[in-house]
Amino acid sequence: LAKTTQPISMDSYEGQEVNITCSHNNIATNDYITWYQQFPSQGPRFIIQGYKTKVTNEVASLFIPADRKSSTLSLPRVSLSDTAVYYCLVGDRDNNNDMRFGAGTRLTVKP
Amino acid sequence: KAGVTQTPRYLIKTRGQQVTLSCSPISGHRSVSWYQQTPGQGLQFLFEYFSETQRNKGNFPGRFSGRQFSNSRSEMNVSTLELGDSALYLCASSLGTAGEAQYFGPGTRLLVL
C-alpha cells in the first residue's frame, strides 16, 4: 500500500481558500485517492475522491497532477466549522477497503 | 437514507472481560469495515467483511474478531480486554465495489479500567 505524507497542521482564516497537499510517491496504477474529514469524537466523513486530473464537488476540489505522486485538496472560503482533521488515503482498487489512515492534517480556521 | 449506526455508543469494561460491538450499515451496503482510533496510534484498520466473509484484515491480535450477518449487519468482539484497548471503535460501510467511498458511523467509545 502506498504511504501518504501530509502536513501535521495548518492554520487559516475564515473566508480564505485552503490547499492541503498529500504526497504519495509510491502510488500504484490501480490506486485512487480519497480525502476524509473528521471532527472530534466523530467518525470520518467522506469529502472527495479521484483517480487523475481534477474532481470537484459541492464542498471541495481535488487536484491530481499527471504523475499522481501527490494530490491537493482545495477548500474554498473556509469557515470556523471547517476546523477538523483531514486525511488523505490512497487505496488499491482490488482491496478498496484495506485502507490505511495516516496522521492527517489538523486544520484550524481562525476568525 | 439512514446512516451507519453503532451500538452502544459508550461502554465501560474491566480488564479481562470481553465486549461485543454492533454496526448496522447503510441500507444496500454489503461491506463493513472496523477501525480502532486512539490518540497515540490514530486510526487503525481492524478488518473488513463483505457478504459475510472477512475480506481484509489489519495487524491486530486474535483477541479482536468480527462477523457479518446475512443482512450485512456486523459485530466485532474483543476478548480478554486490556487497558490499551480503550479507544473509539469505528465502523464504516460501503457498497464494496472497487473505488467506493466508505461511510463511517459515530463510533463506540470503549473504556477499559
mmCIF file of C-alpha atoms in Angstrom:
data_model
loop_
_atom_site.group_PDB
_atom_site.id
_atom_site.type_symbol
_atom_site.label_atom_id
_atom_site.label_comp_id
_atom_site.label_asym_id
_atom_site.label_seq_id
_atom_site.Cartn_x
_atom_site.Cartn_y
_atom_site.Cartn_z
ATOM 1 C CA LEU A 1 0.000 0.000 0.000
ATOM 2 C CA ALA A 2 1.274 3.443 -0.909
ATOM 3 C CA LYS A 3 2.269 5.578 2.064
ATOM 4 C CA THR A 4 0.952 9.124 2.295
ATOM 5 C CA THR A 5 2.610 12.194 3.768
ATOM 6 C CA GLN A 6 0.679 15.288 4.812
ATOM 7 C CA PRO A 7 1.499 18.358 6.882
ATOM 8 C CA ILE A 8 0.719 17.775 10.540
ATOM 9 C CA SER A 9 -1.146 21.038 10.933
ATOM 10 C CA MET A 10 -2.264 24.147 9.084
ATOM 11 C CA ASP A 11 -3.839 27.417 10.151
ATOM 12 C CA SER A 12 -6.142 29.580 8.094
ATOM 13 C CA TYR A 13 -8.652 32.402 8.460
ATOM 14 C CA GLU A 14 -12.308 32.483 7.644
ATOM 15 C CA GLY A 15 -13.039 33.172 4.004
ATOM 16 C CA GLN A 16 -9.675 32.012 2.739
ATOM 17 C CA GLU A 17 -9.038 29.153 0.350
ATOM 18 C CA VAL A 18 -7.113 26.294 1.938
ATOM 19 C CA ASN A 19 -4.979 23.843 -0.002
ATOM 20 C CA ILE A 20 -3.735 20.692 1.707
ATOM 21 C CA THR A 21 -1.200 18.668 -0.222
ATOM 22 C CA CYS A 22 -0.624 14.971 0.196
ATOM 23 C CA SER A 23 2.425 13.131 -1.143
ATOM 24 C CA HIS A 24 2.079 9.537 -2.296
ATOM 25 C CA ASN A 25 5.225 8.786 -4.264
ATOM 26 C CA ASN A 26 4.604 5.049 -4.464
ATOM 27 C CA ILE A 27 1.058 5.233 -5.755
ATOM 28 C CA ALA A 28 0.202 2.249 -7.934
ATOM 29 C CA THR A 29 -1.649 2.201 -11.221
ATOM 30 C CA ASN A 30 -4.856 0.919 -9.677
ATOM 31 C CA ASP A 31 -4.780 3.232 -6.658
ATOM 32 C CA TYR A 32 -7.293 6.021 -6.206
ATOM 33 C CA ILE A 33 -7.086 8.980 -3.816
ATOM 34 C CA THR A 34 -9.685 9.744 -1.178
ATOM 35 C CA TRP A 35 -9.976 12.520 1.374
ATOM 36 C CA TYR A 36 -11.879 12.392 4.634
ATOM 37 C CA GLN A 37 -12.719 14.990 7.269
ATOM 38 C CA GLN A 38 -13.007 14.168 10.948
ATOM 39 C CA PHE A 39 -14.355 16.218 13.828
ATOM 40 C CA PRO A 40 -13.518 15.277 17.434
ATOM 41 C CA SER A 41 -15.315 12.183 18.706
ATOM 42 C CA GLN A 42 -16.993 11.556 15.346
ATOM 43 C CA GLY A 43 -16.298 9.152 12.526
ATOM 44 C CA PRO A 44 -14.504 10.416 9.425
ATOM 45 C CA ARG A 45 -16.691 11.884 6.723
ATOM 46 C CA PHE A 46 -16.002 11.310 3.032
ATOM 47 C CA ILE A 47 -15.157 14.536 1.220
ATOM 48 C CA ILE A 48 -13.931 13.705 -2.255
ATOM 49 C CA GLN A 49 -12.273 11.008 -4.312
ATOM 50 C CA GLY A 50 -10.333 10.985 -7.553
ATOM 51 C CA TYR A 51 -8.089 8.984 -9.803
ATOM 52 C CA LYS A 52 -6.484 11.597 -12.037
ATOM 53 C CA THR A 53 -6.822 15.227 -13.172
ATOM 54 C CA LYS A 54 -9.345 17.319 -11.275
ATOM 55 C CA VAL A 55 -12.504 16.441 -9.399
ATOM 56 C CA THR A 56 -14.910 18.963 -7.940
ATOM 57 C CA ASN A 57 -17.985 18.597 -5.776
ATOM 58 C CA GLU A 58 -20.089 20.928 -3.682
ATOM 59 C CA VAL A 59 -17.593 21.125 -0.824
ATOM 60 C CA ALA A 60 -14.098 20.727 -2.298
ATOM 61 C CA SER A 61 -11.853 20.202 -5.279
ATOM 62 C CA LEU A 62 -9.166 17.603 -5.707
ATOM 63 C CA PHE A 63 -6.231 18.308 -7.973
ATOM 64 C CA ILE A 64 -4.103 15.392 -9.137
ATOM 65 C CA PRO A 65 -1.087 16.028 -11.404
ATOM 66 C CA ALA A 66 -0.256 13.758 -14.293
ATOM 67 C CA ASP A 67 2.348 11.733 -12.359
ATOM 68 C CA ARG A 68 -0.158 11.199 -9.490
ATOM 69 C CA LYS A 69 2.631 11.322 -6.917
ATOM 70 C CA SER A 70 0.767 13.981 -4.980
ATOM 71 C CA SER A 71 -2.691 15.438 -4.683
ATOM 72 C CA THR A 72 -4.116 18.667 -3.320
ATOM 73 C CA LEU A 73 -7.399 19.090 -1.512
ATOM 74 C CA SER A 74 -8.762 22.586 -2.009
ATOM 75 C CA LEU A 75 -11.391 24.003 0.350
ATOM 76 C CA PRO A 76 -12.848 27.274 -0.918
ATOM 77 C CA ARG A 77 -13.708 30.043 1.541
ATOM 78 C CA VAL A 78 -13.318 28.086 4.761
ATOM 79 C CA SER A 79 -15.362 28.820 7.848
ATOM 80 C CA LEU A 80 -14.807 28.096 11.532
ATOM 81 C CA SER A 81 -16.778 24.850 11.126
ATOM 82 C CA ASP A 82 -14.128 23.525 8.739
ATOM 83 C CA THR A 83 -11.747 23.162 11.675
ATOM 84 C CA ALA A 84 -11.062 19.422 11.657
ATOM 85 C CA VAL A 85 -8.519 16.751 10.808
ATOM 86 C CA TYR A 86 -8.225 15.932 7.121
ATOM 87 C CA TYR A 87 -6.970 12.543 5.982
ATOM 88 C CA CYS A 88 -5.585 11.601 2.604
ATOM 89 C CA LEU A 89 -5.788 7.945 1.694
ATOM 90 C CA VAL A 90 -4.505 6.010 -1.268
ATOM 91 C CA GLY A 91 -6.418 2.837 -1.928
ATOM 92 C CA ASP A 92 -5.918 -0.240 -4.021
ATOM 93 C CA ARG A 93 -8.872 -0.853 -6.330
ATOM 94 C CA ASP A 94 -8.581 -4.575 -5.716
ATOM 95 C CA ASN A 95 -8.651 -4.120 -1.952
ATOM 96 C CA ASN A 96 -10.560 -0.916 -1.730
ATOM 97 C CA ASN A 97 -11.434 -1.286 1.906
ATOM 98 C CA ASP A 98 -7.966 -2.177 3.169
ATOM 99 C CA MET A 99 -7.308 1.452 3.894
ATOM 100 C CA ARG A 100 -4.507 2.970 5.856
ATOM 101 C CA PHE A 101 -5.122 6.312 7.526
ATOM 102 C CA GLY A 102 -2.074 8.443 8.191
ATOM 103 C CA ALA A 103 -1.798 11.048 10.909
ATOM 104 C CA GLY A 104 -3.861 13.529 8.916
ATOM 105 C CA THR A 105 -3.646 17.313 8.794
ATOM 106 C CA ARG A 106 -5.177 19.284 11.626
ATOM 107 C CA LEU A 107 -6.691 22.403 10.065
ATOM 108 C CA THR A 108 -7.530 25.283 12.377
ATOM 109 C CA VAL A 109 -9.646 28.072 10.970
ATOM 110 C CA LYS A 110 -9.441 31.318 12.887
ATOM 111 C CA PRO A 111 -11.909 34.209 12.866
ATOM 112 C CA LYS B 1 -31.318 7.129 3.711
ATOM 113 C CA ALA B 2 -30.283 6.358 7.290
ATOM 114 C CA GLY B 3 -26.583 6.452 8.059
ATOM 115 C CA VAL B 4 -24.358 3.907 9.719
ATOM 116 C CA THR B 5 -25.409 3.194 13.273
ATOM 117 C CA GLN B 6 -23.301 1.749 16.048
ATOM 118 C CA THR B 7 -24.323 0.420 19.421
ATOM 119 C CA PRO B 8 -23.606 1.007 22.166
ATOM 120 C CA ARG B 9 -22.167 4.498 21.916
ATOM 121 C CA TYR B 10 -20.276 4.254 25.204
ATOM 122 C CA LEU B 11 -19.042 1.294 27.168
ATOM 123 C CA ILE B 12 -17.006 0.745 30.320
ATOM 124 C CA LYS B 13 -15.420 -2.624 30.952
ATOM 125 C CA THR B 14 -12.732 -4.017 33.203
ATOM 126 C CA ARG B 15 -9.567 -5.850 32.232
ATOM 127 C CA GLY B 16 -10.100 -9.470 31.287
ATOM 128 C CA GLN B 17 -13.706 -9.025 30.244
ATOM 129 C CA GLN B 18 -14.939 -9.313 26.705
ATOM 130 C CA VAL B 19 -17.049 -6.925 24.686
ATOM 131 C CA THR B 20 -19.224 -7.077 21.582
ATOM 132 C CA LEU B 21 -19.890 -4.011 19.455
ATOM 133 C CA SER B 22 -22.560 -3.787 16.801
ATOM 134 C CA CYS B 23 -22.748 -1.956 13.495
ATOM 135 C CA SER B 24 -25.676 -1.535 11.120
ATOM 136 C CA PRO B 25 -24.550 -0.369 7.681
ATOM 137 C CA ILE B 26 -26.349 1.890 5.281
ATOM 138 C CA SER B 27 -29.121 0.021 3.513
ATOM 139 C CA GLY B 28 -27.761 -1.695 0.415
ATOM 140 C CA HIS B 29 -24.147 -1.603 1.564
ATOM 141 C CA ARG B 30 -22.546 -5.012 1.666
ATOM 142 C CA SER B 31 -19.121 -4.135 3.034
ATOM 143 C CA VAL B 32 -18.430 -3.287 6.659
ATOM 144 C CA SER B 33 -15.016 -2.291 7.953
ATOM 145 C CA TRP B 34 -13.888 -1.741 11.525
ATOM 146 C CA TYR B 35 -11.276 0.693 12.778
ATOM 147 C CA GLN B 36 -9.717 1.490 16.133
ATOM 148 C CA GLN B 37 -8.805 5.081 16.907
ATOM 149 C CA THR B 38 -6.570 6.126 19.770
ATOM 150 C CA PRO B 39 -4.696 9.377 20.412
ATOM 151 C CA GLY B 40 -1.357 7.591 20.169
ATOM 152 C CA GLN B 41 -1.893 5.342 17.160
ATOM 153 C CA GLY B 42 -4.504 7.240 15.209
ATOM 154 C CA LEU B 43 -6.956 5.387 13.001
ATOM 155 C CA GLN B 44 -6.022 1.758 12.501
ATOM 156 C CA PHE B 45 -7.769 -0.727 10.252
ATOM 157 C CA LEU B 46 -9.033 -3.847 12.027
ATOM 158 C CA PHE B 47 -10.852 -5.872 9.385
ATOM 159 C CA GLU B 48 -13.392 -5.767 6.614
ATOM 160 C CA TYR B 49 -16.335 -8.042 5.930
ATOM 161 C CA PHE B 50 -18.101 -8.459 2.646
ATOM 162 C CA SER B 51 -21.007 -10.827 2.073
ATOM 163 C CA GLU B 52 -20.417 -12.468 5.462
ATOM 164 C CA THR B 53 -16.751 -13.202 4.712
ATOM 165 C CA GLN B 54 -13.692 -11.485 6.105
ATOM 166 C CA ARG B 55 -12.043 -9.937 3.074
ATOM 167 C CA ASN B 56 -9.205 -7.946 4.628
ATOM 168 C CA LYS B 57 -7.512 -7.927 7.995
ATOM 169 C CA GLY B 58 -5.239 -5.471 9.753
ATOM 170 C CA ASN B 59 -2.428 -6.179 12.188
ATOM 171 C CA PHE B 60 -4.323 -6.848 15.377
ATOM 172 C CA PRO B 61 -4.083 -9.847 17.703
ATOM 173 C CA GLY B 62 -6.562 -12.686 17.558
ATOM 174 C CA ARG B 63 -8.416 -11.236 20.554
ATOM 175 C CA PHE B 64 -10.091 -8.988 18.009
ATOM 176 C CA SER B 65 -12.627 -10.780 15.870
ATOM 177 C CA GLY B 66 -15.711 -9.997 13.911
ATOM 178 C CA ARG B 67 -18.509 -11.376 11.872
ATOM 179 C CA GLN B 68 -21.130 -10.254 9.430
ATOM 180 C CA PHE B 69 -24.680 -11.444 9.145
ATOM 181 C CA SER B 70 -26.768 -12.055 6.052
ATOM 182 C CA ASN B 71 -28.397 -8.627 6.413
ATOM 183 C CA SER B 72 -24.890 -7.063 6.351
ATOM 184 C CA ARG B 73 -25.010 -6.065 9.993
ATOM 185 C CA SER B 74 -21.698 -6.691 11.676
ATOM 186 C CA GLU B 75 -20.356 -7.289 15.129
ATOM 187 C CA MET B 76 -16.860 -7.126 16.459
ATOM 188 C CA ASN B 77 -15.701 -8.833 19.605
ATOM 189 C CA VAL B 78 -12.716 -8.173 21.793
ATOM 190 C CA SER B 79 -11.860 -10.848 24.318
ATOM 191 C CA THR B 80 -9.636 -10.591 27.386
ATOM 192 C CA LEU B 81 -9.702 -6.829 27.372
ATOM 193 C CA GLU B 82 -6.531 -4.893 28.108
ATOM 194 C CA LEU B 83 -6.164 -1.298 29.226
ATOM 195 C CA GLY B 84 -4.712 -0.465 25.805
ATOM 196 C CA ASP B 85 -7.948 -1.488 24.136
ATOM 197 C CA SER B 86 -9.538 1.727 25.355
ATOM 198 C CA ALA B 87 -10.373 3.535 22.140
ATOM 199 C CA LEU B 88 -13.011 4.792 19.775
ATOM 200 C CA TYR B 89 -14.143 1.914 17.592
ATOM 201 C CA LEU B 90 -15.470 2.993 14.237
ATOM 202 C CA CYS B 91 -17.485 1.083 11.735
ATOM 203 C CA ALA B 92 -17.695 2.056 8.076
ATOM 204 C CA SER B 93 -19.887 0.712 5.309
ATOM 205 C CA SER B 94 -19.717 0.826 1.558
ATOM 206 C CA LEU B 95 -21.161 -0.914 -1.452
ATOM 207 C CA GLY B 96 -17.996 -2.973 -1.505
ATOM 208 C CA THR B 97 -17.123 -2.450 -5.135
ATOM 209 C CA ALA B 98 -13.758 -1.084 -6.163
ATOM 210 C CA GLY B 99 -13.333 2.638 -5.708
ATOM 211 C CA GLU B 100 -16.315 3.206 -3.451
ATOM 212 C CA ALA B 101 -16.001 5.635 -0.557
ATOM 213 C CA GLN B 102 -16.716 4.457 2.957
ATOM 214 C CA TYR B 103 -19.300 5.980 5.236
ATOM 215 C CA PHE B 104 -18.493 5.967 8.918
ATOM 216 C CA GLY B 105 -20.703 5.629 11.944
ATOM 217 C CA PRO B 106 -20.376 7.759 15.098
ATOM 218 C CA GLY B 107 -18.290 5.127 16.838
ATOM 219 C CA THR B 108 -18.368 3.283 20.139
ATOM 220 C CA ARG B 109 -16.143 4.684 22.843
ATOM 221 C CA LEU B 110 -14.764 1.864 24.961
ATOM 222 C CA LEU B 111 -13.055 2.491 28.264
ATOM 223 C CA VAL B 112 -11.234 -0.399 29.903
ATOM 224 C CA LEU B 113 -10.490 0.005 33.597
#
